[in-house]
Coordinates of C-alpha atoms in Angstrom, one line a residue:
M229 CA 29.8 -109.6 8.3
A230 CA 26.0 -109.8 8.4
M231 CA 26.1 -112.8 10.8
D232 CA 28.5 -111.0 13.1
D233 CA 26.1 -108.0 13.2
T234 CA 23.2 -110.3 14.0
R235 CA 25.1 -112.2 16.7
S236 CA 26.2 -108.9 18.3
F237 CA 22.6 -107.6 18.2
F238 CA 21.3 -110.9 19.7
F239 CA 23.8 -110.9 22.6
S240 CA 23.4 -107.1 23.2
S241 CA 19.6 -107.5 23.5
W242 CA 20.0 -110.3 26.0
S243 CA 22.5 -108.3 28.0
D244 CA 20.1 -105.4 28.1
R245 CA 17.3 -107.6 29.3
L246 CA 19.6 -109.1 32.0
R247 CA 20.6 -105.6 33.2
H248 CA 16.9 -104.5 33.4
S249 CA 15.9 -107.7 35.3
A250 CA 18.9 -107.8 37.6
I251 CA 17.0 -106.6 40.7
I252 CA 14.2 -109.1 40.2
L253 CA 16.5 -112.0 39.7
L254 CA 18.7 -111.0 42.7
A255 CA 15.6 -110.6 45.0
A256 CA 14.3 -114.0 43.8
A257 CA 17.6 -115.7 44.4
L258 CA 18.0 -114.3 47.9
S259 CA 14.4 -115.2 48.9
L260 CA 14.7 -118.8 47.6
S261 CA 18.1 -119.2 49.3
V262 CA 16.7 -118.2 52.7
V263 CA 13.8 -120.7 52.2
V264 CA 16.2 -123.5 51.3
V265 CA 18.4 -122.7 54.3
L266 CA 15.4 -122.8 56.7
G267 CA 14.5 -126.2 55.3
E268 CA 11.1 -125.1 54.0
L269 CA 11.9 -126.0 50.4
A270 CA 14.1 -128.5 48.6
A271 CA 17.0 -127.1 46.6
A272 CA 15.8 -128.7 43.4
R273 CA 12.4 -127.2 43.7
A274 CA 13.9 -123.8 44.5
A275 CA 16.1 -124.0 41.4
A276 CA 13.0 -124.8 39.3
I277 CA 11.2 -121.9 40.7
F278 CA 14.1 -119.6 40.1
A279 CA 14.3 -120.8 36.5
C280 CA 10.6 -119.9 35.9
I281 CA 11.1 -116.4 37.4
A282 CA 14.2 -115.9 35.2
A283 CA 12.4 -116.9 32.1
A284 CA 9.5 -114.6 32.9
A285 CA 11.9 -111.7 33.5
L286 CA 14.1 -112.3 30.5
V287 CA 11.7 -113.3 27.7
P288 CA 10.4 -110.2 25.9
W289 CA 6.8 -110.5 26.7
R290 CA 4.6 -107.5 25.6
L291 CA 1.5 -108.3 27.6
H292 CA 2.5 -105.8 30.2
N293 CA 2.9 -102.9 27.6
T294 CA -0.3 -102.9 25.6
A295 CA -0.1 -99.1 25.0
A296 CA 3.4 -99.3 23.6
S297 CA 2.3 -102.2 21.3
R298 CA -0.6 -100.3 20.0
E299 CA 1.7 -97.3 19.2
E300 CA 4.2 -99.5 17.4
A301 CA 1.4 -101.1 15.4
R302 CA 0.2 -97.6 14.4
G303 CA 3.7 -96.6 13.5
A304 CA 4.0 -99.7 11.3
N305 CA 0.8 -98.8 9.4
P306 CA 1.9 -98.0 5.8
V307 CA -0.8 -95.3 5.3
E308 CA 0.6 -93.3 8.2
S309 CA 4.1 -93.4 7.0
A310 CA 6.2 -90.3 6.2
A311 CA 6.2 -91.1 2.5
V312 CA 2.4 -90.9 2.3
A313 CA 2.4 -87.7 4.3
A314 CA 4.9 -86.2 1.9
V315 CA 2.8 -87.2 -1.2
V316 CA -0.3 -85.6 0.3
A317 CA 1.7 -82.5 1.3
G318 CA 3.1 -82.1 -2.2
M319 CA -0.3 -82.0 -3.9
P320 CA -1.0 -78.6 -5.4
D321 CA -4.7 -78.5 -4.6
P322 CA -6.1 -78.9 -1.0
A323 CA -6.0 -82.6 -0.2
V324 CA -7.1 -84.7 2.8
L325 CA -6.6 -88.4 3.3
L326 CA -9.2 -90.1 5.5
D327 CA -9.6 -93.6 6.9
R328 CA -12.8 -95.7 6.4
A329 CA -14.4 -94.0 9.4
G330 CA -13.8 -90.5 8.0
R331 CA -11.0 -89.6 10.4
V332 CA -8.2 -87.4 9.0
I333 CA -4.9 -89.2 8.5
H334 CA -3.0 -86.6 6.5
L335 CA -3.8 -83.1 5.1
N336 CA -1.6 -80.6 3.3
A337 CA -1.2 -76.9 4.0
A338 CA -3.7 -75.8 1.3
A339 CA -6.4 -77.9 3.0
A340 CA -5.5 -76.5 6.4
Q341 CA -5.9 -73.0 5.0
L342 CA -9.2 -73.9 3.3
A343 CA -10.7 -75.5 6.4
P344 CA -8.8 -74.5 9.5
A345 CA -11.0 -76.7 11.7
L346 CA -9.6 -79.9 10.2
R347 CA -7.4 -81.9 12.7
K348 CA -5.5 -85.2 12.4
N349 CA -7.2 -88.2 13.9
E350 CA -10.5 -86.3 14.1
L351 CA -13.7 -86.8 12.0
A352 CA -13.6 -84.6 8.9
Q353 CA -17.4 -84.1 8.8
F354 CA -17.3 -82.1 12.0
A355 CA -14.9 -79.6 10.5
L356 CA -16.5 -79.3 7.0
R357 CA -19.9 -77.7 7.6
S358 CA -21.2 -77.6 4.0
P359 CA -24.1 -80.0 3.5
E360 CA -22.9 -80.9 0.0
I361 CA -19.5 -82.0 1.4
I362 CA -21.0 -84.0 4.3
T363 CA -23.5 -85.8 2.0
A364 CA -20.8 -86.7 -0.5
L365 CA -18.4 -87.9 2.2
R366 CA -21.1 -90.1 3.9
E367 CA -22.0 -91.7 0.5
A368 CA -18.4 -92.4 -0.4
I369 CA -17.7 -94.0 3.0
A370 CA -20.9 -96.1 2.8
T371 CA -20.4 -97.3 -0.8
T372 CA -16.6 -97.0 -1.2
E373 CA -17.3 -95.4 -4.6
P374 CA -16.1 -92.0 -6.0
R375 CA -18.2 -89.0 -5.3
R376 CA -18.2 -85.4 -6.6
A377 CA -19.9 -82.3 -5.2
T378 CA -20.0 -78.6 -6.1
Y379 CA -20.6 -76.0 -3.4
L380 CA -20.3 -72.2 -2.9
D381 CA -17.9 -71.1 -0.2
H382 CA -18.8 -67.6 1.2
V383 CA -15.7 -67.0 3.4
P384 CA -13.7 -64.8 3.0
V385 CA -15.1 -64.1 -0.5
D386 CA -17.5 -66.1 -2.7
R387 CA -15.7 -69.1 -4.3
W388 CA -17.1 -72.0 -6.3
M389 CA -15.4 -75.2 -5.2
E390 CA -15.6 -78.7 -6.6
L391 CA -15.0 -81.6 -4.2
E392 CA -13.8 -85.0 -5.4
I393 CA -13.6 -88.1 -3.2
I394 CA -11.8 -91.1 -4.5
P395 CA -11.5 -94.4 -2.6
V396 CA -7.8 -95.5 -2.5
P397 CA -6.9 -99.2 -1.8
V398 CA -4.0 -99.2 0.6
P399 CA -2.0 -102.1 2.3
T400 CA -2.4 -102.7 6.0
A401 CA 0.2 -103.6 8.6
F402 CA -0.9 -107.3 8.5
G403 CA -0.6 -107.8 4.8
G404 CA -4.2 -107.1 3.8
T405 CA -5.8 -104.2 2.0
D406 CA -8.1 -101.4 3.2
K407 CA -9.9 -98.4 1.6
C408 CA -9.0 -94.9 2.4
M409 CA -10.7 -91.8 1.1
L410 CA -8.7 -89.1 -0.8
M411 CA -10.5 -85.7 -0.8
T412 CA -9.3 -83.0 -3.2
F413 CA -10.8 -79.6 -3.6
H414 CA -10.6 -77.7 -6.9
D415 CA -11.3 -73.9 -7.2
Q416 CA -13.8 -73.4 -10.0
T417 CA -14.1 -69.6 -9.4
P418 CA -12.1 -68.4 -12.4
L419 CA -14.2 -70.6 -14.8
R420 CA -17.5 -69.5 -13.2
R421 CA -16.4 -65.8 -13.4
V422 CA -15.4 -66.2 -17.0
E423 CA -18.9 -67.5 -17.8
E424 CA -20.6 -64.7 -15.9
M425 CA -18.3 -62.2 -17.5
R426 CA -19.3 -63.3 -21.0
A427 CA -23.0 -63.2 -20.1
D428 CA -22.8 -59.8 -18.4
F429 CA -20.7 -58.3 -21.2
V430 CA -23.2 -59.3 -23.9
A431 CA -26.2 -58.1 -21.9
N432 CA -24.7 -54.8 -20.8
A433 CA -23.0 -54.0 -24.1
S434 CA -26.1 -54.7 -26.1
H435 CA -28.1 -52.4 -23.8
E436 CA -25.7 -49.5 -23.6
L437 CA -24.4 -49.6 -27.1
R438 CA -27.9 -49.5 -28.7
T439 CA -28.3 -45.7 -28.2
P440 CA -25.0 -44.5 -29.7
L441 CA -25.2 -47.0 -32.5
A442 CA -28.7 -45.8 -33.3
A443 CA -27.4 -42.2 -33.3
L444 CA -24.5 -43.0 -35.6
S445 CA -26.8 -44.9 -38.0
G446 CA -29.2 -41.9 -38.1
F447 CA -26.5 -39.4 -38.8
I448 CA -24.9 -41.5 -41.5
D449 CA -28.3 -41.8 -43.2
T450 CA -28.7 -38.0 -43.0
L451 CA -25.3 -37.3 -44.4
Q452 CA -25.9 -39.7 -47.2
G453 CA -29.3 -38.2 -47.9
P454 CA -30.6 -34.7 -47.2
A455 CA -27.4 -33.3 -45.8
R456 CA -25.1 -34.7 -48.5
D457 CA -24.2 -31.2 -49.8
D458 CA -24.6 -29.2 -46.5
A459 CA -21.1 -28.5 -45.2
R460 CA -22.3 -26.9 -41.9
A461 CA -24.6 -29.9 -41.1
R462 CA -21.8 -32.3 -42.1
E463 CA -19.3 -30.7 -39.7
R464 CA -21.9 -30.6 -36.8
F465 CA -22.9 -34.2 -37.4
L466 CA -19.4 -35.5 -37.6
G467 CA -18.6 -33.9 -34.3
I468 CA -21.6 -35.6 -32.7
M469 CA -20.6 -38.9 -34.3
H470 CA -17.1 -38.6 -33.0
A471 CA -18.4 -38.0 -29.4
Q472 CA -20.7 -41.0 -29.7
A473 CA -17.8 -43.2 -31.0
T474 CA -15.6 -42.0 -28.1
R475 CA -18.4 -42.9 -25.7
M476 CA -18.7 -46.4 -27.1
A477 CA -15.0 -46.9 -26.9
R478 CA -14.9 -45.8 -23.3
L479 CA -17.9 -47.9 -22.5
I480 CA -16.2 -51.0 -23.9
D481 CA -13.0 -50.2 -22.0
D482 CA -14.9 -49.8 -18.7
L483 CA -16.8 -53.1 -19.3
L484 CA -13.5 -55.0 -20.0
S485 CA -11.8 -53.4 -17.0
L486 CA -14.7 -54.3 -14.7
S487 CA -14.8 -57.9 -16.0
R488 CA -11.1 -58.3 -15.4
V489 CA -11.4 -57.1 -11.9
E490 CA -14.4 -59.4 -11.2
L491 CA -12.5 -62.3 -12.7
S492 CA -9.7 -61.9 -10.1
A493 CA -11.8 -60.7 -7.2
H494 CA -10.9 -63.7 -5.1
V495 CA -7.2 -63.2 -5.5
R496 CA -5.9 -60.4 -3.2
P497 CA -2.9 -58.4 -4.5
D498 CA 0.3 -59.0 -2.6
T499 CA 2.7 -56.4 -4.0
L500 CA 3.6 -53.6 -1.7
V501 CA 2.9 -50.1 -3.2
D502 CA 3.2 -46.6 -1.9
I503 CA -0.1 -44.9 -2.7
V504 CA 1.1 -41.3 -2.1
P505 CA 2.9 -40.9 -5.5
I506 CA -0.1 -42.7 -7.2
V507 CA -2.5 -40.1 -5.8
R508 CA -0.1 -37.3 -6.8
Q509 CA 0.1 -38.7 -10.4
V510 CA -3.7 -38.8 -10.7
V511 CA -4.1 -35.2 -9.5
D512 CA -1.4 -33.9 -11.8
G513 CA -2.9 -35.8 -14.8
L514 CA -6.3 -34.2 -14.2
E515 CA -5.0 -30.7 -13.8
P516 CA -6.1 -29.7 -17.3
L517 CA -9.7 -30.8 -16.5
A518 CA -9.6 -28.9 -13.3
R519 CA -8.6 -25.7 -15.1
E520 CA -11.3 -26.3 -17.7
R521 CA -14.0 -26.6 -15.0
Q522 CA -12.4 -23.8 -13.0
V523 CA -12.0 -26.0 -9.9
E524 CA -9.3 -25.6 -7.4
V525 CA -7.8 -28.9 -6.2
E526 CA -6.3 -29.0 -2.7
V527 CA -4.0 -31.9 -1.9
D528 CA -3.3 -33.1 1.7
L529 CA -0.9 -36.0 1.5
P530 CA 1.8 -37.1 4.0
E531 CA 5.5 -36.7 3.3
T532 CA 6.2 -40.3 4.4
P533 CA 5.3 -43.4 2.3
A534 CA 1.9 -45.0 2.8
W535 CA 2.2 -48.7 2.1
I536 CA -0.6 -51.1 1.1
A537 CA -0.7 -54.5 -0.7
G538 CA -2.2 -53.5 -4.0
D539 CA -2.2 -53.4 -7.8
R540 CA -0.8 -50.1 -9.0
E541 CA -2.8 -49.9 -12.3
E542 CA -6.0 -50.8 -10.5
L543 CA -5.4 -48.2 -7.8
L544 CA -4.8 -45.6 -10.6
R545 CA -8.3 -46.4 -12.0
V546 CA -9.8 -45.9 -8.5
F547 CA -8.4 -42.5 -7.8
E548 CA -8.9 -41.3 -11.4
N549 CA -12.6 -42.2 -11.3
L550 CA -13.1 -40.5 -7.9
V551 CA -11.2 -37.3 -8.7
E552 CA -12.7 -37.1 -12.2
N553 CA -16.2 -37.5 -10.9
A554 CA -15.6 -34.8 -8.3
L555 CA -14.3 -32.4 -11.0
K556 CA -17.3 -33.1 -13.3
Y557 CA -20.3 -33.4 -11.0
G558 CA -19.1 -31.2 -8.2
A559 CA -17.6 -28.4 -10.3
S560 CA -20.2 -25.9 -9.1
G561 CA -18.5 -25.9 -5.7
G562 CA -15.3 -24.6 -7.1
K563 CA -13.1 -26.7 -4.9
V564 CA -12.1 -30.4 -4.5
I565 CA -10.0 -31.7 -1.6
V566 CA -7.9 -34.9 -2.0
S567 CA -6.5 -36.2 1.3
L568 CA -4.8 -39.3 2.7
A569 CA -4.8 -40.2 6.4
A570 CA -4.2 -43.1 8.7
A571 CA -7.1 -44.5 10.7
T572 CA -8.4 -47.6 12.5
S573 CA -11.1 -49.8 11.1
G574 CA -14.1 -51.1 13.1
E575 CA -12.2 -54.3 13.8
G576 CA -9.3 -52.3 15.3
Q577 CA -7.0 -52.8 12.3
P578 CA -4.8 -50.0 10.9
E579 CA -5.9 -48.7 7.6
L580 CA -5.2 -45.9 5.1
R581 CA -8.1 -43.7 3.9
V582 CA -8.0 -41.7 0.6
Q583 CA -10.8 -39.2 0.6
V584 CA -12.0 -37.1 -2.4
R585 CA -14.4 -34.3 -1.3
D586 CA -16.3 -31.9 -3.5
F587 CA -18.6 -29.0 -2.6
G588 CA -21.1 -29.3 -5.4
P589 CA -24.8 -30.0 -5.3
G590 CA -24.4 -33.3 -3.4
I591 CA -26.5 -36.5 -3.7
A592 CA -29.9 -37.2 -2.4
P593 CA -30.0 -39.9 0.4
E594 CA -32.2 -42.3 -1.7
H595 CA -29.5 -42.6 -4.3
L596 CA -26.6 -43.4 -2.0
P597 CA -27.2 -47.2 -1.6
R598 CA -27.3 -47.7 -5.4
L599 CA -24.5 -45.5 -6.6
T600 CA -22.1 -48.5 -7.1
E601 CA -24.5 -50.5 -9.2
R602 CA -23.7 -51.1 -12.8
F603 CA -25.1 -48.3 -15.1
Y604 CA -26.9 -46.6 -12.2
R605 CA -27.0 -42.8 -12.7
V606 CA -28.5 -40.1 -10.4
D607 CA -29.1 -38.0 -13.5
V608 CA -29.0 -40.0 -16.8
G609 CA -28.9 -36.9 -19.0
D610 CA -26.2 -35.1 -17.1
S611 CA -24.1 -38.3 -16.8
R612 CA -24.2 -38.9 -20.5
A613 CA -23.5 -35.2 -21.3
Q614 CA -20.4 -35.5 -19.1
G615 CA -19.2 -38.6 -21.0
G616 CA -20.0 -41.0 -18.1
T617 CA -20.7 -44.7 -18.7
G618 CA -22.4 -45.5 -15.4
L619 CA -19.6 -48.0 -14.6
G620 CA -17.0 -45.8 -12.8
L621 CA -18.2 -46.3 -9.2
S622 CA -19.0 -50.0 -9.8
L623 CA -15.4 -50.4 -11.0
V624 CA -14.1 -48.5 -7.9
K625 CA -16.1 -50.7 -5.6
H626 CA -14.9 -54.0 -7.1
I627 CA -11.3 -52.9 -7.1
V628 CA -11.5 -51.7 -3.5
N629 CA -13.2 -55.0 -2.5
R630 CA -10.4 -57.0 -4.3
H631 CA -7.9 -55.1 -2.1
R632 CA -10.0 -56.2 1.0
G633 CA -10.9 -52.5 1.6
R634 CA -14.1 -50.5 1.9
L635 CA -15.7 -47.6 0.0
L636 CA -17.5 -45.0 2.1
I637 CA -19.9 -42.5 0.5
E638 CA -21.2 -39.5 2.4
S639 CA -23.3 -36.7 1.0
V640 CA -25.6 -33.9 2.0
P641 CA -27.7 -32.2 -0.7
R642 CA -26.3 -28.8 -1.6
N643 CA -23.3 -29.4 0.6
G644 CA -21.1 -31.7 -1.6
A645 CA -20.1 -35.3 -1.4
A646 CA -17.2 -37.3 0.0
F647 CA -15.9 -40.6 -1.4
T648 CA -13.4 -42.4 0.9
A649 CA -11.5 -45.5 -0.2
C650 CA -10.2 -47.4 2.8
F651 CA -7.3 -50.0 2.5
P652 CA -5.7 -52.2 5.1
Q653 CA -2.3 -50.7 6.0
A654 CA 0.7 -52.9 5.3
K655 CA 4.1 -52.9 7.1
P656 CA 6.9 -51.0 5.3
P657 CA 9.2 -53.2 3.3
A658 CA 12.4 -54.3 5.0
A659 CA 15.4 -52.1 4.0
S660 CA 17.8 -54.0 1.7

C-alpha cells in the first residue's frame, strides 16, 4: 500500500511538472522543427537540444525561487514550530523566546501585556527600555550564560519585577544545535509589599501605641496604689482606660486594613458593584452619630444603578470614613450633603463622583496636600478627642487608587470642606 502511494505521488508530481512546462516544451519543439526544415540544423542536434530544454523545464530546480526556499527553510526550523509556540504561550508568567541575536521568536499574551512594544522578528532590546533588562540581555547573549535582574516598573503602578534569562539549546534545521534565550518575568510586588507592611506596621504601631499604653499603665498603677479604695476615681479611671483600649483596637484595625490594601494595590478589582446602595447603607448606619452631633444629612443619589469595578467592603470603608469625618469635624455647620453624579475625567473618560460636603470650619490651605499622609492631623488634640487614628484619609486614598480612581479635596476656611471620590464608570452588566 505504501509503495502504491509513493508511485502515485511520483507520477503525479511529474505530470504536474509536465503540465506547468507544456508551453515551454511546445515552443521549443516548434522552433527546432522549423530550423530543421529550413536545413539550418541537423535533426540529431535538434533532438539533443530539445532534450536539454526538457530536462531544464522538468527537473525541480530551486535556483529560480530563492525566496520560496528561504521561507521553507524557516518553516522547517524546529524552534519556530507550532509546538514551541504553544509551550511558550502556555507559560503562566510573561515569557519571551529570543534567538542568538536577541530577536523575538515567540512571546505569550502575558508578555505582550507587560511590554506592548514587543514584536516577533524584532530586537527585544528596542522594546524593553529598562537599563537592567538591556544589560542582562546583552550579557546573556554575549556569554550564553543565565542572567537575573530586578527592576522597578512604574507603569501603570509601581511593581517590582524579576527577570530571568536562561540559554536554551535547540536543534537546527540542519541537524546541529543552537542557543536561544528564554526570558521570563516574575512579579515580586506581593513579597516586597509584605516586607514593607511588616516594617511599617512595627514602626507605626510602636509610635502610636506608646501614648495609650503609657496612660493605661499609669491608671493601673494609680488604681493599685493611692486610688485603691476610691470608688469615684476608680469609675472615672476605668472609663478613660476603656476609651484608650478602644482607641488602640481601632488603631490596630486601621493599620491592618491599610496594610491589606497596600498589599493588593497593583491588583485592580474586577467585580461590578452598584455604589448607590453602598452609599445609602453608610448614611443609614451613621444616622445615630448624626443625631448625636445634631447634624442634618442630605442625600442626593440617582434612582438608577451606578456601576463601577470595585470591592464592596473596601468601598464601604471609603464612604464610612468620609461621612464620619464630616459628621465629627464639620458638625458645627449643622449639615452634611452626600451626592453622587456622573462626570468626565480630564482624559475624557466617564467617571462617577461621590462627594461628601460639610459646612464646618474648613481646612487651611497649607494642610490640604498632606491630609492623606499616615498619622497626619490638622489638630492632634481634636483628632484624638474625636477617636481618630490619623489613618482614615490615608486608607481612603489607597483604596481609591487601587480602584484606579482619584480623591479630590477642596476646602475654604470657615466655609466647610468637600471630599470627592472619583471612580471610572463601568458598563452595566448584561441582562441574563
